[in-house]
Amino acid sequence: MDTANLTREETAARSAAVSVRSIRVELDLTGAPERARTGFPSITTLEFASTGGSTWLDFIGESVDRVTVDGVEQEVVWDGSRIELSGLSGTSVVRVEAVAAYSRSGEGMHRFHDPADDLTYLYTQYEPADSRRVMACFEQPDIKAPYTFVVDAPAGWEVLSNQAAEHVDVGVGVQRVEFRPTLPISSYITAVAAGPYARIGGEWRRDDQLVELGLFARRSLEQFLESDEILEVTRQGLDFFTDAFAYPYPWGKYDQIFVPEYNLGAMENPGLVTFTESYLSRGAATDAQRGARANTVLHEMAHMWFGDLVTMRWWDDLWLKESFADYMGSHASAVATRYHDAWVRFAANRKAWAYQQDQLPTTHPIVADITDLEAAKLNFDGITYAKGAAVLKQLVAFVGDDAFFEGARRYFQAHAFANTTLEDFLVQLSAVSGRDMSEWADAWLETTGLSTLHVERDDEGRAVLVQSDPRPHRLRIGRYELVYGRVVRRDQIEVDIREERTPIDLDDADLVLLNDDDLTYAKARLDERSLTTVEESLSAIEDPLARALVWSSVWNATRDGELSATRYLGVVRSHAPGESNIGLLTGILANAVHALRHFTPDEARPDEERHWVERTWEALQTSEAGSDAQLSWARAFATASSLSDQRREDVRALLDGDVPQGLTVDPDLRWQLLTALATTGHADAEDIAAELERDDTGSGRTAARRALASRPVARVRADAWDAAWNDTALSNDHLDAEIAGFRAGGRRDLISEFDAEYFARILDAWRTRSIELAQRLVVGLFPASETLDAVDAWIAENEAAPAALRRIVVEQRDHLARDLRVRATHS
């Protein structure tokens, strides 16, 4: 048995037997700047009551050196993940002295040496179960405790945790920071960060409450922090949630820190929220990027209540925090900030993630059956986040804003600092809405799949609304007409449906938009007249949400093989240049590249790639100077130029400074352009070295590694393959760079020889690498072959493989099967 993979049953038994009073964690990080030092001392003291004579603590690190129970030394019994405890009686005080390991995978205590200035930065990331890489703990969400952190660090560093510092003792070159005890929280949302971070402060006030605000980033990125914008969104969020939830922010300070080589978008550690540095643009950013960042700020802030104040009992109910936070991120953005188009971006982009996930053979209910930690790790997916948020949006439309938020208020009051399940929330919502919510939960939270909606008409023109996979929907159908070059809504009808076929009173129109206003969770098809209107006039639709739904509809039809990729790409070439919503445009441009690489038949792909390069170049030249559209098209041109090299001289000219008026070619765009040249064989190692000299930063080194690995030379791709599997010193970001380089340009002629080796390697990689890095290898290097034979053979021969690994392989098989099926349909 893999004792690191905790199961639901054993953790439930442990929480029934253990009640924690306090936990004190002492970390010695003074040696972090020394690159040769791989670990750091970690001392954990836990006071808890136990009804049994034995239990275990979780710890993964370099060594466990000493264990005492009530001051009496015990033999260390540690198998690499569990420390066995015995001789427990009533209330015990357990002290564990250990050495934890610095991480390069973004799990546990991640260490980063900044090449820009040779400074060292640390931060922690735990969800779902990596706090045990830093401290001995009860690694499960339903054992909450007050935590006191004590951190030794180099003098002059910022040292941060969930609470403010209570004592700071400064010595010669070192400092000891003891933080105030937290309120009761789960281990996975404790946090520590340390390093010479730049800090920008602020505050938020409401009546007698004062919350100190802090923004942190590496010194080399301080100039890109956009602190005024981020602090404004933070204050707007605290205003909104304080009113909406009628429960004051409970965690004292509110720090937000942008950290390098981060595996997620962000993490809701109370009092110390961590964000990926990808949210800081090094010179140029669109308003859609800022809107996405604002959405994430508000998503994480919603977690201060949904997830931190009230926490799911086990990962089955992960949705109780992630679905709610995803919904709240968009809702609060739309009503409390300047990003009023948040639901437009959600309809077109976020729900696409949910639709894709929900069509996989591994889909699961929103309330999932999570048997162990490996399964939990994989369920941070499009179902738990985006489908859950979409279903909550539908619920709010059903019960109303007032009932929904009153239910949330009662939920917080009833369960503050405790753990809950689905039933606990439904009880509160049923009470305030006067509706039995069990039927809704059965239909939407505990089932899988999604409906596809379309209209059929009989010979006399009578309309029937047809849905596959029937379930209850409340939706609106909009009828739009082309009037003087504009497509405008003529009228709208509301429909409640439950059955597979529902007769409706619906006259024909130039465009019939099912699920108008995006009230329900379903794929909606366009009839042929509507599709013709879309092909001719999509960009003339005035309402951005209606355009989002149309873009979503044609994309889903393309993914499902009902609309050919060439026809879809024709729509994009015609109407993407006229798309004024940059959030929509960004998603459209990404989908176009995906359609080229995955859904376009082989015989049509070269021409379609050339057409796409030309379209991106033309749109770049004609976009308004300095506009977000200009920057978006420049990035699209760089991406397209890795597929076809007919504009290589123009790519080189952009790098040499011959740029359209108003366009900022920042370091990240330069690397995109240079990587395109490298991928097509028009830039060499000397070019890449020169660019790295120009941008010798953390991001620059990662980009250079990717560009080098992208060169279309068999030996280069073989070296990238070898590094990905065998160089265990690679950080998470550097591993991604090697994988991206290996796959660059879709050059199967350079990499197909490794297909068999992939299937021979993945089981060992899963067993020997952390789940984060193993997942990157298994997903990133999956062969895009022309048959399913190899993957089917592996699945058949490895029935005993870990369930989480099999799930990933099955999902990758399904993606490949879809690609092959869609291409064959339109060949």
PDB file of N, CA, C and O in Angstrom, residues 164-205:
ATOM      1  N   ALA A 164      -0.375  38.117  11.443  1.00  0.00           N
ATOM      2  CA  ALA A 164       0.675  39.121  11.579  1.00  0.00           C
ATOM      3  C   ALA A 164       1.703  38.654  12.601  1.00  0.00           C
ATOM      4  O   ALA A 164       1.437  37.809  13.460  1.00  0.00           O
ATOM      5  N   ALA A 165       2.900  39.202  12.504  1.00  0.00           N
ATOM      6  CA  ALA A 165       3.956  38.859  13.461  1.00  0.00           C
ATOM      7  C   ALA A 165       3.609  39.395  14.840  1.00  0.00           C
ATOM      8  O   ALA A 165       3.111  40.517  14.992  1.00  0.00           O
ATOM      9  N   GLU A 166       3.875  38.572  15.841  1.00  0.00           N
ATOM     10  CA  GLU A 166       3.669  38.986  17.228  1.00  0.00           C
ATOM     11  C   GLU A 166       4.977  39.417  17.872  1.00  0.00           C
ATOM     12  O   GLU A 166       5.025  40.382  18.628  1.00  0.00           O
ATOM     13  N   HIS A 167       6.072  38.699  17.578  1.00  0.00           N
ATOM     14  CA  HIS A 167       7.398  39.042  18.092  1.00  0.00           C
ATOM     15  C   HIS A 167       8.407  38.893  16.966  1.00  0.00           C
ATOM     16  O   HIS A 167       8.356  37.930  16.203  1.00  0.00           O
ATOM     17  N   VAL A 168       9.341  39.819  16.895  1.00  0.00           N
ATOM     18  CA  VAL A 168      10.457  39.717  15.957  1.00  0.00           C
ATOM     19  C   VAL A 168      11.739  39.967  16.732  1.00  0.00           C
ATOM     20  O   VAL A 168      11.927  41.044  17.318  1.00  0.00           O
ATOM     21  N   ASP A 169      12.598  38.952  16.774  1.00  0.00           N
ATOM     22  CA  ASP A 169      13.896  39.070  17.438  1.00  0.00           C
ATOM     23  C   ASP A 169      14.970  39.051  16.360  1.00  0.00           C
ATOM     24  O   ASP A 169      15.071  38.094  15.583  1.00  0.00           O
ATOM     25  N   VAL A 170      15.789  40.107  16.315  1.00  0.00           N
ATOM     26  CA  VAL A 170      16.816  40.233  15.284  1.00  0.00           C
ATOM     27  C   VAL A 170      18.179  39.956  15.891  1.00  0.00           C
ATOM     28  O   VAL A 170      18.548  40.540  16.922  1.00  0.00           O
ATOM     29  N   GLY A 171      18.905  39.020  15.275  1.00  0.00           N
ATOM     30  CA  GLY A 171      20.263  38.702  15.697  1.00  0.00           C
ATOM     31  C   GLY A 171      21.259  39.149  14.648  1.00  0.00           C
ATOM     32  O   GLY A 171      20.976  40.000  13.801  1.00  0.00           O
ATOM     33  N   VAL A 172      22.439  38.545  14.694  1.00  0.00           N
ATOM     34  CA  VAL A 172      23.483  38.884  13.733  1.00  0.00           C
ATOM     35  C   VAL A 172      23.219  38.128  12.426  1.00  0.00           C
ATOM     36  O   VAL A 172      23.446  36.923  12.327  1.00  0.00           O
ATOM     37  N   GLY A 173      22.660  38.828  11.455  1.00  0.00           N
ATOM     38  CA  GLY A 173      22.392  38.228  10.153  1.00  0.00           C
ATOM     39  C   GLY A 173      21.155  37.359  10.092  1.00  0.00           C
ATOM     40  O   GLY A 173      20.837  36.817   9.027  1.00  0.00           O
ATOM     41  N   VAL A 174      20.454  37.214  11.214  1.00  0.00           N
ATOM     42  CA  VAL A 174      19.263  36.365  11.236  1.00  0.00           C
ATOM     43  C   VAL A 174      18.158  37.065  12.017  1.00  0.00           C
ATOM     44  O   VAL A 174      18.384  38.028  12.746  1.00  0.00           O
ATOM     45  N   GLN A 175      16.968  36.549  11.860  1.00  0.00           N
ATOM     46  CA  GLN A 175      15.825  37.040  12.632  1.00  0.00           C
ATOM     47  C   GLN A 175      14.908  35.871  12.960  1.00  0.00           C
ATOM     48  O   GLN A 175      14.856  34.877  12.224  1.00  0.00           O
ATOM     49  N   ARG A 176      14.229  35.979  14.078  1.00  0.00           N
ATOM     50  CA  ARG A 176      13.196  34.997  14.450  1.00  0.00           C
ATOM     51  C   ARG A 176      11.871  35.733  14.524  1.00  0.00           C
ATOM     52  O   ARG A 176      11.722  36.718  15.258  1.00  0.00           O
ATOM     53  N   VAL A 177      10.902  35.234  13.740  1.00  0.00           N
ATOM     54  CA  VAL A 177       9.582  35.852  13.697  1.00  0.00           C
ATOM     55  C   VAL A 177       8.571  34.852  14.243  1.00  0.00           C
ATOM     56  O   VAL A 177       8.430  33.747  13.713  1.00  0.00           O
ATOM     57  N   GLU A 178       7.895  35.248  15.310  1.00  0.00           N
ATOM     58  CA  GLU A 178       6.805  34.422  15.849  1.00  0.00           C
ATOM     59  C   GLU A 178       5.491  35.112  15.526  1.00  0.00           C
ATOM     60  O   GLU A 178       5.285  36.284  15.842  1.00  0.00           O
ATOM     61  N   PHE A 179       4.592  34.367  14.891  1.00  0.00           N
ATOM     62  CA  PHE A 179       3.330  34.923  14.439  1.00  0.00           C
ATOM     63  C   PHE A 179       2.228  34.655  15.461  1.00  0.00           C
ATOM     64  O   PHE A 179       2.301  33.702  16.260  1.00  0.00           O
ATOM     65  N   ARG A 180       1.219  35.494  15.427  1.00  0.00           N
ATOM     66  CA  ARG A 180       0.058  35.282  16.278  1.00  0.00           C
ATOM     67  C   ARG A 180      -0.610  33.957  15.927  1.00  0.00           C
ATOM     68  O   ARG A 180      -0.585  33.530  14.769  1.00  0.00           O
ATOM     69  N   PRO A 181      -1.227  33.296  16.870  1.00  0.00           N
ATOM     70  CA  PRO A 181      -1.947  32.057  16.553  1.00  0.00           C
ATOM     71  C   PRO A 181      -3.086  32.333  15.579  1.00  0.00           C
ATOM     72  O   PRO A 181      -3.746  33.371  15.648  1.00  0.00           O
ATOM     73  N   THR A 182      -3.300  31.409  14.681  1.00  0.00           N
ATOM     74  CA  THR A 182      -4.440  31.531  13.765  1.00  0.00           C
ATOM     75  C   THR A 182      -5.720  31.146  14.480  1.00  0.00           C
ATOM     76  O   THR A 182      -5.693  30.508  15.545  1.00  0.00           O
ATOM     77  N   LEU A 183      -6.830  31.496  13.899  1.00  0.00           N
ATOM     78  CA  LEU A 183      -8.087  30.864  14.283  1.00  0.00           C
ATOM     79  C   LEU A 183      -8.054  29.424  13.767  1.00  0.00           C
ATOM     80  O   LEU A 183      -7.179  29.061  12.973  1.00  0.00           O
ATOM     81  N   PRO A 184      -8.975  28.555  14.175  1.00  0.00           N
ATOM     82  CA  PRO A 184      -8.912  27.154  13.722  1.00  0.00           C
ATOM     83  C   PRO A 184      -8.995  27.031  12.203  1.00  0.00           C
ATOM     84  O   PRO A 184      -9.952  27.496  11.579  1.00  0.00           O
ATOM     85  N   ILE A 185      -7.982  26.418  11.596  1.00  0.00           N
ATOM     86  CA  ILE A 185      -7.944  26.213  10.150  1.00  0.00           C
ATOM     87  C   ILE A 185      -7.385  24.827   9.849  1.00  0.00           C
ATOM     88  O   ILE A 185      -6.753  24.190  10.695  1.00  0.00           O
ATOM     89  N   SER A 186      -7.608  24.383   8.613  1.00  0.00           N
ATOM     90  CA  SER A 186      -7.069  23.110   8.151  1.00  0.00           C
ATOM     91  C   SER A 186      -5.609  23.288   7.749  1.00  0.00           C
ATOM     92  O   SER A 186      -5.169  24.386   7.390  1.00  0.00           O
ATOM     93  N   SER A 187      -4.877  22.183   7.744  1.00  0.00           N
ATOM     94  CA  SER A 187      -3.446  22.263   7.460  1.00  0.00           C
ATOM     95  C   SER A 187      -3.169  22.777   6.057  1.00  0.00           C
ATOM     96  O   SER A 187      -2.173  23.477   5.829  1.00  0.00           O
ATOM     97  N   TYR A 188      -4.028  22.445   5.090  1.00  0.00           N
ATOM     98  CA  TYR A 188      -3.716  22.760   3.694  1.00  0.00           C
ATOM     99  C   TYR A 188      -3.812  24.243   3.371  1.00  0.00           C
ATOM    100  O   TYR A 188      -3.360  24.687   2.300  1.00  0.00           O
ATOM    101  N   ILE A 189      -4.380  25.062   4.266  1.00  0.00           N
ATOM    102  CA  ILE A 189      -4.439  26.499   4.022  1.00  0.00           C
ATOM    103  C   ILE A 189      -3.529  27.290   4.947  1.00  0.00           C
ATOM    104  O   ILE A 189      -3.594  28.518   4.975  1.00  0.00           O
ATOM    105  N   THR A 190      -2.664  26.609   5.693  1.00  0.00           N
ATOM    106  CA  THR A 190      -1.594  27.333   6.371  1.00  0.00           C
ATOM    107  C   THR A 190      -0.569  27.746   5.317  1.00  0.00           C
ATOM    108  O   THR A 190      -0.495  27.175   4.231  1.00  0.00           O
ATOM    109  N   ALA A 191       0.237  28.734   5.634  1.00  0.00           N
ATOM    110  CA  ALA A 191       1.168  29.242   4.624  1.00  0.00           C
ATOM    111  C   ALA A 191       2.325  29.982   5.264  1.00  0.00           C
ATOM    112  O   ALA A 191       2.183  30.604   6.325  1.00  0.00           O
ATOM    113  N   VAL A 192       3.467  29.914   4.571  1.00  0.00           N
ATOM    114  CA  VAL A 192       4.654  30.678   4.938  1.00  0.00           C
ATOM    115  C   VAL A 192       5.297  31.167   3.650  1.00  0.00           C
ATOM    116  O   VAL A 192       5.353  30.440   2.648  1.00  0.00           O
ATOM    117  N   ALA A 193       5.781  32.388   3.658  1.00  0.00           N
ATOM    118  CA  ALA A 193       6.596  32.914   2.560  1.00  0.00           C
ATOM    119  C   ALA A 193       7.726  33.722   3.171  1.00  0.00           C
ATOM    120  O   ALA A 193       7.541  34.381   4.208  1.00  0.00           O
ATOM    121  N   ALA A 194       8.887  33.656   2.549  1.00  0.00           N
ATOM    122  CA  ALA A 194      10.040  34.375   3.095  1.00  0.00           C
ATOM    123  C   ALA A 194      10.997  34.715   1.967  1.00  0.00           C
ATOM    124  O   ALA A 194      11.171  33.933   1.029  1.00  0.00           O
ATOM    125  N   GLY A 195      11.592  35.872   2.065  1.00  0.00           N
ATOM    126  CA  GLY A 195      12.547  36.309   1.062  1.00  0.00           C
ATOM    127  C   GLY A 195      12.585  37.822   1.006  1.00  0.00           C
ATOM    128  O   GLY A 195      11.791  38.507   1.671  1.00  0.00           O
ATOM    129  N   PRO A 196      13.471  38.379   0.210  1.00  0.00           N
ATOM    130  CA  PRO A 196      13.562  39.847   0.091  1.00  0.00           C
ATOM    131  C   PRO A 196      12.483  40.418  -0.819  1.00  0.00           C
ATOM    132  O   PRO A 196      12.756  41.201  -1.740  1.00  0.00           O
ATOM    133  N   TYR A 197      11.244  40.000  -0.601  1.00  0.00           N
ATOM    134  CA  TYR A 197      10.135  40.466  -1.419  1.00  0.00           C
ATOM    135  C   TYR A 197       9.941  41.978  -1.273  1.00  0.00           C
ATOM    136  O   TYR A 197      10.120  42.541  -0.174  1.00  0.00           O
ATOM    137  N   ALA A 198       9.577  42.625  -2.354  1.00  0.00           N
ATOM    138  CA  ALA A 198       9.152  44.024  -2.297  1.00  0.00           C
ATOM    139  C   ALA A 198       7.724  44.070  -1.764  1.00  0.00           C
ATOM    140  O   ALA A 198       6.902  43.211  -2.086  1.00  0.00           O
ATOM    141  N   ARG A 199       7.446  45.079  -0.935  1.00  0.00           N
ATOM    142  CA  ARG A 199       6.119  45.195  -0.324  1.00  0.00           C
ATOM    143  C   ARG A 199       5.517  46.557  -0.617  1.00  0.00           C
ATOM    144  O   ARG A 199       6.187  47.581  -0.557  1.00  0.00           O
ATOM    145  N   ILE A 200       4.234  46.548  -0.945  1.00  0.00           N
ATOM    146  CA  ILE A 200       3.443  47.773  -1.065  1.00  0.00           C
ATOM    147  C   ILE A 200       2.229  47.606  -0.173  1.00  0.00           C
ATOM    148  O   ILE A 200       1.508  46.605  -0.261  1.00  0.00           O
ATOM    149  N   GLY A 201       2.011  48.552   0.709  1.00  0.00           N
ATOM    150  CA  GLY A 201       0.966  48.425   1.712  1.00  0.00           C
ATOM    151  C   GLY A 201      -0.263  49.264   1.417  1.00  0.00           C
ATOM    152  O   GLY A 201      -0.263  50.153   0.559  1.00  0.00           O
ATOM    153  N   GLY A 202      -1.318  48.955   2.122  1.00  0.00           N
ATOM    154  CA  GLY A 202      -2.566  49.697   2.040  1.00  0.00           C
ATOM    155  C   GLY A 202      -3.448  49.287   3.197  1.00  0.00           C
ATOM    156  O   GLY A 202      -3.025  48.559   4.102  1.00  0.00           O
ATOM    157  N   GLU A 203      -4.696  49.730   3.171  1.00  0.00           N
ATOM    158  CA  GLU A 203      -5.629  49.327   4.213  1.00  0.00           C
ATOM    159  C   GLU A 203      -7.050  49.401   3.685  1.00  0.00           C
ATOM    160  O   GLU A 203      -7.327  50.040   2.670  1.00  0.00           O
ATOM    161  N   TRP A 204      -7.934  48.704   4.406  1.00  0.00           N
ATOM    162  CA  TRP A 204      -9.370  48.745   4.119  1.00  0.00           C
ATOM    163  C   TRP A 204     -10.094  48.954   5.440  1.00  0.00           C
ATOM    164  O   TRP A 204      -9.770  48.293   6.452  1.00  0.00           O
ATOM    165  N   ARG A 205     -11.043  49.844   5.457  1.00  0.00           N
ATOM    166  CA  ARG A 205     -11.800  50.141   6.678  1.00  0.00           C
ATOM    167  C   ARG A 205     -13.286  49.951   6.441  1.00  0.00           C
ATOM    168  O   ARG A 205     -13.800  50.275   5.372  1.00  0.00           O
TER     169      ARG A 205
END
